[in-house]
Amino acid sequence: MLKDYLEQIKKADLVLVGIGRELRASRLVDFKKEIPSPHYQELLKKEGEEADWMRQIYERYYLLSMGDTDFYRQLEEALEGKNYFIITSNDDGMIFHSKLDKERITAPCGNGDFFQCGKPCDAQLYPAKPGLEDLIRCYEETGKIETLECPKCGEKLIFNVRTEETKSIYVEGAYLTSWANYTKWLQGTLNKKLFILELGEGFENPSLFRWPFEKMAFYNQKAIFVRVHKSLYQIGAELKGKGTAVPMDSKEFLIN
């Protein structure tokens, strides 16, 4: 449980948190309950790429429109007054609806705020919310499932998120400023009392922070490393005495 590490967090000079796939929106939000639209409810019964696309439209719109979530309340309280940074491999933007400092968060895989050209013909990004509203309105008024086109080349617009399928065409511009802030922050962690908390990160994208966290914990003699995951919690022998493996679902770790 997070409460078991509050004293170590309090004593740390710096706190680094990684948030992975165990804490993705689809595990934290009951979309069936939260999106009462009968059109969305009907889509849940349908199969096929078009239905999948339209469900994503409704869910992304919900995430962009939602208010603050209290899911991260315990983490917010634990980090209050601390010098911290958070990196997430999730692309749903949920963490940005917490009360955590947005300037101390980076989401290199995107957060659903933008569309991009599916080619892409250039690095232009397009605000997602107006497009989502248009697609939902069209579907509810006509029953047609439409897509948006790049105004420059006519290619289908896709979500500006990095997945296994889109990694070769992912336009990176949206997160570069926060990433620069993150790398600058990391430079100040050497020889500091660093508490590293990795929550729910498997091997979907281990080079983003799973492996880097291990490396930081190994080289920083004052670091404490805690890895939480239901099944992929293991820590190498080289981190013996510095790392703690917590075999628990990260969702339960944060809320209990």
Coordinates of N, CA and C in Angstrom, one line a residue, residues 19-241:
I19 N 4.0 5.9 -14.1 CA 2.6 5.3 -14.1 C 2.4 4.6 -15.4
G20 N 2.1 3.3 -15.3 CA 2.0 2.4 -16.5 C 0.6 1.9 -16.7
R21 N 0.5 0.9 -17.5 CA -0.7 0.4 -18.1 C -1.7 -0.2 -17.1
E22 N -1.3 -0.6 -16.0 CA -2.2 -1.1 -15.0 C -3.1 0.1 -14.5
L23 N -2.7 1.3 -14.7 CA -3.5 2.5 -14.3 C -4.1 3.2 -15.6
R24 N -4.3 2.5 -16.6 CA -4.9 3.1 -17.8 C -6.4 3.4 -17.6
A25 N -6.9 4.3 -18.3 CA -8.3 4.8 -18.1 C -9.3 3.7 -18.2
S26 N -9.1 2.8 -19.1 CA -10.1 1.7 -19.2 C -10.2 0.8 -18.0
R27 N -9.2 0.9 -17.1 CA -9.3 0.1 -15.9 C -9.8 1.0 -14.7
L28 N -9.7 2.3 -14.9 CA -10.1 3.2 -13.8 C -11.5 3.8 -14.0
V29 N -12.0 3.8 -15.3 CA -13.3 4.4 -15.6 C -14.2 3.3 -16.1
D30 N -15.4 3.3 -15.6 CA -16.5 2.4 -16.1 C -17.2 3.1 -17.2
F31 N -16.7 3.1 -18.4 CA -17.3 3.9 -19.5 C -18.8 3.5 -19.7
K32 N -19.2 2.3 -19.5 CA -20.6 1.9 -19.7 C -21.5 2.6 -18.8
K33 N -21.0 2.8 -17.6 CA -21.8 3.5 -16.6 C -21.7 5.1 -16.8
E34 N -20.5 5.6 -17.1 CA -20.3 7.0 -17.1 C -20.7 7.7 -18.4
I35 N -21.0 6.9 -19.5 CA -21.4 7.4 -20.8 C -22.8 6.9 -21.0
P36 N -23.9 7.6 -20.5 CA -25.2 7.0 -20.6 C -25.9 7.1 -21.9
S37 N -25.2 7.8 -22.9 CA -25.8 8.0 -24.2 C -26.3 6.7 -24.8
P38 N -27.6 6.6 -25.2 CA -28.1 5.3 -25.8 C -27.3 4.9 -27.1
H39 N -26.8 5.9 -27.8 CA -26.0 5.6 -29.0 C -24.7 4.9 -28.6
Y40 N -24.1 5.3 -27.5 CA -22.8 4.7 -27.1 C -23.2 3.3 -26.5
Q41 N -24.3 3.2 -25.8 CA -24.7 1.9 -25.3 C -25.0 0.9 -26.4
E42 N -25.5 1.3 -27.5 CA -25.8 0.4 -28.6 C -24.5 0.0 -29.2
L43 N -23.5 0.9 -29.3 CA -22.2 0.6 -29.9 C -21.5 -0.5 -29.1
L44 N -21.7 -0.6 -27.8 CA -21.1 -1.6 -27.0 C -21.6 -3.0 -27.4
K45 N -22.7 -3.1 -28.1 CA -23.2 -4.4 -28.6 C -22.7 -4.8 -30.0
K46 N -22.1 -3.8 -30.6 CA -21.7 -4.1 -32.0 C -20.2 -4.4 -32.1
E47 N -19.9 -5.1 -33.2 CA -18.5 -5.5 -33.5 C -18.0 -4.9 -34.8
G48 N -16.7 -4.9 -35.0 CA -16.2 -4.4 -36.2 C -15.4 -3.1 -36.0
E49 N -14.5 -2.8 -37.0 CA -13.6 -1.6 -36.9 C -14.4 -0.3 -36.7
E50 N -15.5 -0.2 -37.4 CA -16.2 1.1 -37.4 C -16.8 1.3 -36.0
A51 N -17.4 0.2 -35.4 CA -17.9 0.4 -34.1 C -16.8 0.6 -33.0
D52 N -15.7 0.0 -33.2 CA -14.6 0.2 -32.3 C -14.1 1.7 -32.4
W53 N -14.0 2.2 -33.6 CA -13.6 3.6 -33.8 C -14.6 4.6 -33.1
M54 N -15.9 4.3 -33.3 CA -16.9 5.2 -32.7 C -16.9 5.1 -31.2
R55 N -16.7 4.0 -30.7 CA -16.6 3.8 -29.2 C -15.4 4.7 -28.7
Q56 N -14.3 4.6 -29.4 CA -13.2 5.4 -29.0 C -13.5 6.9 -29.0
I57 N -14.3 7.3 -30.0 CA -14.6 8.7 -30.1 C -15.4 9.1 -28.8
Y58 N -16.4 8.4 -28.4 CA -17.2 8.7 -27.2 C -16.3 8.7 -26.0
E59 N -15.4 7.7 -25.9 CA -14.6 7.5 -24.7 C -13.5 8.6 -24.6
R60 N -12.9 9.0 -25.7 CA -12.0 10.1 -25.7 C -12.7 11.4 -25.4
Y61 N -13.8 11.6 -25.9 CA -14.6 12.8 -25.6 C -14.9 12.9 -24.1
Y62 N -15.3 11.8 -23.5 CA -15.6 11.7 -22.1 C -14.3 12.1 -21.3
L63 N -13.2 11.5 -21.7 CA -11.9 11.8 -21.0 C -11.5 13.3 -21.1
L64 N -11.7 13.8 -22.3 CA -11.3 15.2 -22.4 C -12.2 16.2 -21.7
S65 N -13.5 15.7 -21.5 CA -14.5 16.6 -20.9 C -14.6 16.4 -19.4
M66 N -14.0 15.4 -18.8 CA -14.2 15.1 -17.4 C -13.6 16.1 -16.5
G67 N -14.1 16.2 -15.3 CA -13.6 17.1 -14.3 C -12.4 16.4 -13.6
D68 N -12.1 17.0 -12.4 CA -11.0 16.4 -11.7 C -11.4 15.0 -11.2
T69 N -10.4 14.1 -11.2 CA -10.7 12.7 -10.6 C -10.0 12.7 -9.3
D70 N -10.6 11.9 -8.3 CA -10.0 11.8 -7.0 C -9.3 10.5 -6.9
F71 N -9.1 9.8 -8.0 CA -8.4 8.5 -8.0 C -7.0 8.6 -7.4
Y72 N -6.3 9.7 -7.8 CA -4.9 9.9 -7.4 C -4.8 10.7 -6.1
R73 N -5.9 10.7 -5.3 CA -5.9 11.5 -4.1 C -4.7 11.2 -3.1
Q74 N -4.5 9.9 -2.9 CA -3.5 9.5 -1.9 C -2.1 9.8 -2.5
L75 N -1.9 9.7 -3.8 CA -0.6 10.1 -4.4 C -0.4 11.6 -4.3
E76 N -1.5 12.3 -4.5 CA -1.4 13.8 -4.3 C -1.0 14.2 -2.9
E77 N -1.6 13.6 -1.9 CA -1.3 13.9 -0.5 C 0.2 13.5 -0.2
A78 N 0.6 12.3 -0.7 CA 2.0 11.8 -0.5 C 3.0 12.8 -1.1
L79 N 2.7 13.4 -2.2 CA 3.7 14.2 -2.9 C 3.6 15.7 -2.6
E80 N 2.6 16.1 -1.7 CA 2.4 17.5 -1.4 C 3.6 18.0 -0.7
G81 N 4.1 19.1 -1.3 CA 5.3 19.8 -0.8 C 6.6 19.2 -1.2
K82 N 6.6 18.1 -2.0 CA 7.8 17.4 -2.4 C 8.2 17.9 -3.8
N83 N 9.5 17.7 -4.1 CA 10.1 18.0 -5.4 C 9.9 16.7 -6.2
Y84 N 9.0 16.6 -7.1 CA 8.7 15.4 -7.8 C 8.5 15.6 -9.3
F85 N 8.6 14.4 -10.0 CA 8.2 14.4 -11.4 C 7.5 13.1 -11.7
I86 N 6.6 13.1 -12.6 CA 5.8 12.0 -13.0 C 5.9 11.7 -14.5
I87 N 6.2 10.5 -14.9 CA 6.2 10.1 -16.3 C 5.2 9.0 -16.4
T88 N 4.4 9.1 -17.5 CA 3.4 8.0 -17.7 C 3.5 7.5 -19.1
S89 N 3.3 6.2 -19.3 CA 3.2 5.6 -20.6 C 1.8 5.5 -21.1
N90 N 0.8 5.9 -20.3 CA -0.5 5.9 -20.8 C -0.8 7.1 -21.7
D91 N -1.8 6.9 -22.6 CA -2.1 7.9 -23.6 C -3.5 8.5 -23.5
D92 N -4.1 8.4 -22.2 CA -5.5 8.8 -22.1 C -5.7 10.1 -21.3
G93 N -4.6 10.7 -20.8 CA -4.7 12.0 -20.1 C -5.3 12.0 -18.8
M94 N -5.6 10.8 -18.2 CA -6.2 10.7 -16.9 C -5.5 11.4 -15.8
I95 N -4.1 11.3 -15.8 CA -3.3 11.9 -14.8 C -3.4 13.4 -14.8
F96 N -3.7 14.0 -15.9 CA -3.9 15.5 -16.0 C -5.2 16.0 -15.4
H97 N -6.1 15.1 -15.1 CA -7.3 15.4 -14.4 C -7.2 15.2 -12.9
S98 N -6.0 15.0 -12.4 CA -5.8 14.9 -11.0 C -5.4 16.3 -10.5
K99 N -5.1 16.5 -9.2 CA -4.6 17.8 -8.7 C -3.1 17.9 -8.6
L100 N -2.5 16.9 -9.2 CA -1.0 16.9 -9.3 C -0.6 18.0 -10.3
D101 N 0.6 18.6 -10.0 CA 1.1 19.7 -10.8 C 1.4 19.3 -12.2
K102 N 0.6 19.9 -13.2 CA 0.7 19.6 -14.6 C 2.1 19.8 -15.2
E103 N 2.8 20.8 -14.5 CA 4.1 21.1 -15.0 C 5.2 20.1 -14.6
R104 N 4.7 19.1 -13.8 CA 5.6 18.1 -13.3 C 5.2 16.7 -13.8
I105 N 4.6 16.7 -15.0 CA 4.1 15.5 -15.6 C 4.5 15.5 -17.1
T106 N 5.0 14.4 -17.6 CA 5.2 14.2 -19.0 C 4.6 12.9 -19.5
A107 N 4.0 13.0 -20.7 CA 3.2 11.8 -21.2 C 3.7 11.6 -22.7
P108 N 4.9 11.0 -22.8 CA 5.5 10.8 -24.1 C 4.7 10.0 -25.2
C109 N 3.7 9.3 -24.7 CA 2.9 8.5 -25.6 C 1.6 9.3 -26.0
G110 N 1.5 10.5 -25.6 CA 0.3 11.3 -26.0 C -0.7 11.3 -24.9
N111 N -1.7 12.2 -25.0 CA -2.8 12.2 -24.0 C -4.2 12.4 -24.5
G112 N -4.3 12.2 -25.8 CA -5.7 12.3 -26.5 C -6.1 13.7 -26.8
D113 N -5.3 14.7 -26.6 CA -5.7 16.1 -26.8 C -5.7 16.5 -28.3
F114 N -5.0 15.7 -29.1 CA -4.9 16.1 -30.5 C -5.1 15.0 -31.5
F115 N -5.4 15.4 -32.7 CA -5.4 14.5 -33.9 C -4.1 14.8 -34.7
Q116 N -3.7 13.9 -35.5 CA -2.6 14.1 -36.5 C -2.9 13.4 -37.8
C117 N -2.2 13.8 -38.8 CA -2.4 13.2 -40.1 C -1.9 11.7 -40.0
G118 N -2.7 10.8 -40.6 CA -2.3 9.4 -40.5 C -1.2 9.0 -41.4
K119 N -0.7 9.9 -42.2 CA 0.4 9.6 -43.1 C 1.8 9.7 -42.4
P120 N 2.2 10.7 -41.7 CA 1.7 12.0 -41.7 C 2.4 12.9 -42.8
C121 N 1.6 13.8 -43.3 CA 2.2 14.7 -44.4 C 3.1 15.8 -43.8
D122 N 2.8 16.1 -42.5 CA 3.6 17.1 -41.8 C 3.4 16.9 -40.3
A123 N 4.0 17.8 -39.5 CA 4.0 17.6 -38.0 C 2.8 18.4 -37.4
Q124 N 1.9 18.9 -38.2 CA 0.8 19.6 -37.6 C -0.1 18.8 -36.7
L125 N -0.5 19.4 -35.6 CA -1.5 18.7 -34.7 C -2.8 19.5 -34.7
Y126 N -3.9 18.8 -34.5 CA -5.2 19.5 -34.5 C -6.0 19.2 -33.2
P127 N -6.5 20.2 -32.5 CA -7.2 19.9 -31.3 C -8.3 18.9 -31.5
A128 N -8.4 17.9 -30.6 CA -9.3 16.8 -30.8 C -10.7 17.1 -30.5
K129 N -10.9 17.9 -29.4 CA -12.3 18.0 -28.9 C -13.3 18.5 -29.9
P130 N -13.0 19.5 -30.7 CA -14.0 20.0 -31.7 C -14.3 18.9 -32.7
G131 N -13.3 18.2 -33.1 CA -13.5 17.1 -34.1 C -14.4 15.9 -33.5
L132 N -14.1 15.6 -32.2 CA -14.9 14.6 -31.6 C -16.4 15.0 -31.5
E133 N -16.6 16.3 -31.2 CA -18.0 16.8 -31.1 C -18.7 16.6 -32.4
D134 N -18.0 16.9 -33.5 CA -18.6 16.8 -34.9 C -18.9 15.4 -35.2
L135 N -18.0 14.5 -34.9 CA -18.2 13.1 -35.2 C -19.4 12.5 -34.4
I136 N -19.5 12.9 -33.1 CA -20.6 12.4 -32.3 C -21.9 13.0 -32.8
R137 N -21.9 14.2 -33.1 CA -23.1 14.9 -33.6 C -23.6 14.2 -34.9
C138 N -22.7 14.0 -35.8 CA -23.0 13.3 -37.1 C -23.6 11.9 -36.8
Y139 N -23.0 11.2 -36.0 CA -23.5 9.8 -35.7 C -24.8 9.8 -35.1
E140 N -25.1 10.7 -34.1 CA -26.3 10.7 -33.4 C -27.5 11.3 -34.3
E141 N -27.1 12.1 -35.3 CA -28.2 12.7 -36.1 C -28.4 11.9 -37.4
T142 N -27.4 11.1 -37.9 CA -27.6 10.4 -39.1 C -27.3 8.9 -39.0
G143 N -26.7 8.5 -37.9 CA -26.3 7.1 -37.8 C -25.1 6.7 -38.5
K144 N -24.4 7.7 -39.2 CA -23.2 7.4 -40.0 C -22.0 7.5 -39.1
I145 N -21.1 6.6 -39.3 CA -19.8 6.7 -38.6 C -18.8 7.2 -39.6
E146 N -18.3 8.4 -39.3 CA -17.4 9.2 -40.2 C -16.0 9.2 -39.6
T147 N -15.1 9.7 -40.4 CA -13.7 10.0 -40.0 C -13.4 11.4 -40.4
L148 N -12.3 12.0 -39.8 CA -11.9 13.3 -40.2 C -10.7 13.2 -41.1
E149 N -10.6 14.2 -42.0 CA -9.5 14.2 -43.0 C -8.5 15.3 -42.8
C150 N -7.3 15.0 -43.1 CA -6.2 16.0 -43.0 C -6.6 17.1 -44.0
P151 N -6.6 18.3 -43.6 CA -6.9 19.4 -44.5 C -5.9 19.7 -45.5
K152 N -4.7 19.1 -45.3 CA -3.6 19.3 -46.3 C -3.5 18.2 -47.3
C153 N -3.7 17.0 -47.0 CA -3.5 15.9 -47.9 C -4.7 15.0 -48.1
G154 N -5.7 15.1 -47.2 CA -6.9 14.3 -47.3 C -6.8 12.9 -46.6
E155 N -5.6 12.6 -46.1 CA -5.5 11.4 -45.3 C -6.3 11.4 -44.1
K156 N -6.7 10.2 -43.6 CA -7.5 10.2 -42.4 C -6.7 10.7 -41.2
L157 N -7.4 11.5 -40.4 CA -6.8 11.9 -39.1 C -6.9 10.8 -38.1
I158 N -5.8 10.6 -37.3 CA -5.8 9.6 -36.2 C -5.5 10.3 -34.9
F159 N -5.7 9.6 -33.8 CA -5.3 10.2 -32.5 C -3.8 10.3 -32.4
N160 N -3.4 11.4 -31.9 CA -1.9 11.7 -31.7 C -1.5 11.0 -30.5
V161 N -1.4 9.6 -30.6 CA -1.0 8.8 -29.5 C 0.0 7.7 -30.0
R162 N 1.0 7.3 -29.2 CA 1.9 6.4 -29.6 C 1.5 5.0 -29.2
T163 N 1.3 4.1 -30.2 CA 0.9 2.7 -29.9 C 1.9 1.9 -30.7
E164 N 1.8 0.6 -30.6 CA 2.6 -0.3 -31.4 C 2.4 -0.1 -32.9
E165 N 1.1 0.2 -33.2 CA 0.8 0.4 -34.6 C 1.2 1.7 -35.2
T166 N 1.3 2.8 -34.3 CA 1.5 4.1 -34.8 C 2.9 4.6 -34.5
K167 N 3.8 3.8 -33.8 CA 5.0 4.4 -33.3 C 5.9 4.9 -34.5
S168 N 5.8 4.4 -35.7 CA 6.6 4.9 -36.8 C 6.1 6.2 -37.4
I169 N 4.9 6.6 -37.1 CA 4.3 7.8 -37.7 C 3.9 8.8 -36.6
Y170 N 4.1 8.5 -35.4 CA 3.7 9.3 -34.2 C 4.4 10.7 -34.3
V171 N 3.6 11.8 -34.3 CA 4.1 13.1 -34.3 C 4.4 13.5 -32.8
E172 N 5.6 13.8 -32.5 CA 6.0 14.0 -31.1 C 5.9 15.4 -30.5
G173 N 5.6 16.3 -31.3 CA 5.6 17.7 -30.9 C 4.9 18.1 -29.6
A174 N 3.8 17.4 -29.3 CA 3.0 17.8 -28.2 C 3.6 17.7 -26.8
Y175 N 4.5 16.7 -26.7 CA 5.1 16.4 -25.3 C 6.5 16.9 -25.2
L176 N 7.1 17.5 -26.2 CA 8.6 17.7 -26.1 C 9.0 18.7 -25.0
T177 N 8.1 19.7 -24.8 CA 8.5 20.7 -23.7 C 8.5 20.0 -22.4
S178 N 7.5 19.2 -22.1 CA 7.4 18.5 -20.8 C 8.6 17.5 -20.7
W179 N 8.9 16.9 -21.8 CA 10.0 15.9 -21.8 C 11.4 16.6 -21.5
A180 N 11.5 17.8 -22.0 CA 12.7 18.6 -21.7 C 12.8 19.0 -20.3
N181 N 11.6 19.3 -19.7 CA 11.6 19.6 -18.3 C 11.9 18.4 -17.4
Y182 N 11.5 17.2 -17.9 CA 11.7 16.0 -17.2 C 13.2 15.6 -17.2
T183 N 13.9 15.7 -18.4 CA 15.3 15.4 -18.5 C 16.1 16.4 -17.7
K184 N 15.7 17.6 -17.6 CA 16.4 18.6 -16.8 C 16.3 18.3 -15.3
W185 N 15.1 17.9 -14.9 CA 14.8 17.5 -13.5 C 15.7 16.3 -13.2
L186 N 15.8 15.3 -14.1 CA 16.6 14.1 -13.8 C 18.1 14.5 -13.5
Q187 N 18.6 15.5 -14.2 CA 20.0 15.9 -14.0 C 20.3 16.3 -12.5
G188 N 19.2 16.7 -11.8 CA 19.4 17.1 -10.4 C 19.2 16.0 -9.4
T189 N 19.1 14.8 -9.9 CA 18.8 13.7 -8.9 C 20.1 13.0 -8.5
L190 N 21.2 13.2 -9.1 CA 22.5 12.5 -8.8 C 22.9 12.8 -7.4
N191 N 23.2 11.7 -6.6 CA 23.6 11.8 -5.2 C 22.6 12.5 -4.3
K192 N 21.4 12.5 -4.7 CA 20.3 13.0 -3.8 C 19.5 11.8 -3.3
K193 N 18.8 12.0 -2.2 CA 17.9 10.9 -1.7 C 16.7 10.9 -2.6
L194 N 16.7 9.9 -3.5 CA 15.7 9.8 -4.5 C 14.8 8.6 -4.3
F195 N 13.5 8.8 -4.2 CA 12.5 7.7 -4.0 C 11.9 7.5 -5.4
I196 N 12.0 6.3 -5.9 CA 11.5 6.0 -7.2 C 10.3 5.0 -7.0
L197 N 9.2 5.4 -7.5 CA 8.0 4.6 -7.4 C 7.5 4.3 -8.8
E198 N 7.5 3.0 -9.2 CA 7.0 2.5 -10.5 C 5.7 1.8 -10.3
L199 N 4.6 2.3 -10.9 CA 3.3 1.8 -10.7 C 2.7 1.2 -12.0
G200 N 2.6 -0.1 -12.0 CA 1.9 -0.8 -13.1 C 2.5 -0.8 -14.5
E201 N 3.8 -0.7 -14.6 CA 4.5 -0.7 -15.9 C 5.0 -2.1 -16.2
G202 N 4.5 -2.7 -17.3 CA 4.9 -4.0 -17.7 C 6.0 -3.9 -18.8
F203 N 5.9 -4.6 -19.9 CA 6.9 -4.6 -20.9 C 6.3 -4.1 -22.2
E204 N 5.2 -3.3 -22.2 CA 4.7 -2.7 -23.4 C 5.7 -1.7 -24.0
N205 N 6.4 -0.9 -23.1 CA 7.3 0.1 -23.6 C 8.4 0.2 -22.5
P206 N 9.2 -0.8 -22.2 CA 10.1 -0.8 -21.1 C 11.2 0.2 -21.1
S207 N 11.5 0.7 -22.4 CA 12.6 1.6 -22.5 C 12.2 3.0 -22.1
L208 N 10.9 3.2 -21.9 CA 10.5 4.6 -21.5 C 10.8 4.9 -20.1
F209 N 10.5 4.0 -19.1 CA 11.0 4.2 -17.8 C 11.2 3.0 -16.9
R210 N 10.7 1.8 -17.4 CA 11.0 0.6 -16.6 C 12.5 0.3 -16.5
W211 N 13.2 0.3 -17.6 CA 14.6 0.0 -17.6 C 15.4 1.3 -17.1
P212 N 15.1 2.5 -17.5 CA 15.8 3.7 -16.9 C 15.6 3.8 -15.4
F213 N 14.5 3.4 -14.9 CA 14.3 3.5 -13.4 C 15.3 2.5 -12.7
E214 N 15.4 1.3 -13.3 CA 16.4 0.4 -12.7 C 17.8 0.9 -12.7
K215 N 18.1 1.5 -13.9 CA 19.5 2.1 -14.0 C 19.8 3.2 -13.0
M216 N 18.8 4.1 -12.9 CA 18.9 5.2 -11.9 C 19.1 4.6 -10.5
A217 N 18.3 3.7 -10.2 CA 18.3 3.1 -8.8 C 19.7 2.4 -8.6
F218 N 20.2 1.8 -9.6 CA 21.5 1.1 -9.5 C 22.7 2.1 -9.2
Y219 N 22.7 3.2 -10.0 CA 23.8 4.1 -9.9 C 23.7 5.1 -8.8
N220 N 22.5 5.4 -8.4 CA 22.4 6.4 -7.3 C 22.4 5.7 -6.0
Q221 N 23.5 5.9 -5.3 CA 23.7 5.2 -4.0 C 22.6 5.5 -2.9
K222 N 22.0 6.6 -3.1 CA 21.0 7.1 -2.1 C 19.5 6.8 -2.6
A223 N 19.4 6.1 -3.6 CA 18.1 5.8 -4.2 C 17.4 4.7 -3.5
I224 N 16.0 4.8 -3.4 CA 15.2 3.7 -3.0 C 14.2 3.5 -4.2
F225 N 14.0 2.2 -4.5 CA 13.2 1.8 -5.7 C 12.1 0.9 -5.3
V226 N 10.9 1.3 -5.6 CA 9.7 0.4 -5.4 C 9.0 0.1 -6.7
R227 N 8.8 -1.1 -7.0 CA 8.1 -1.5 -8.2 C 6.8 -2.3 -7.9
V228 N 5.7 -1.8 -8.4 CA 4.4 -2.3 -8.1 C 3.8 -2.8 -9.3
H229 N 3.4 -4.1 -9.4 CA 2.7 -4.7 -10.5 C 2.1 -6.0 -10.1
K230 N 1.0 -6.3 -10.6 CA 0.3 -7.6 -10.2 C 1.1 -8.8 -10.6
S231 N 1.8 -8.8 -11.7 CA 2.5 -10.0 -12.2 C 4.0 -9.7 -12.5
L232 N 4.2 -8.5 -13.1 CA 5.6 -8.2 -13.6 C 6.3 -7.3 -12.5
Y233 N 6.4 -7.7 -11.3 CA 6.9 -6.9 -10.2 C 8.4 -7.2 -9.9
Q234 N 9.0 -8.2 -10.6 CA 10.3 -8.7 -10.3 C 11.4 -7.6 -10.5
I235 N 12.4 -7.7 -9.6 CA 13.5 -6.8 -9.6 C 14.8 -7.6 -9.6
G236 N 15.8 -7.2 -10.4 CA 17.0 -7.9 -10.6 C 17.8 -8.0 -9.3
A237 N 18.7 -9.0 -9.2 CA 19.6 -9.2 -8.0 C 20.5 -8.0 -7.8
E238 N 20.8 -7.3 -8.9 CA 21.8 -6.1 -8.7 C 21.2 -5.0 -7.9
L239 N 19.9 -5.0 -7.7 CA 19.2 -4.0 -6.9 C 18.8 -4.5 -5.5
K240 N 19.4 -5.6 -5.1 CA 19.1 -6.2 -3.8 C 19.5 -5.2 -2.7
G241 N 18.6 -4.9 -1.8 CA 18.9 -4.0 -0.7 C 18.4 -2.6 -1.0

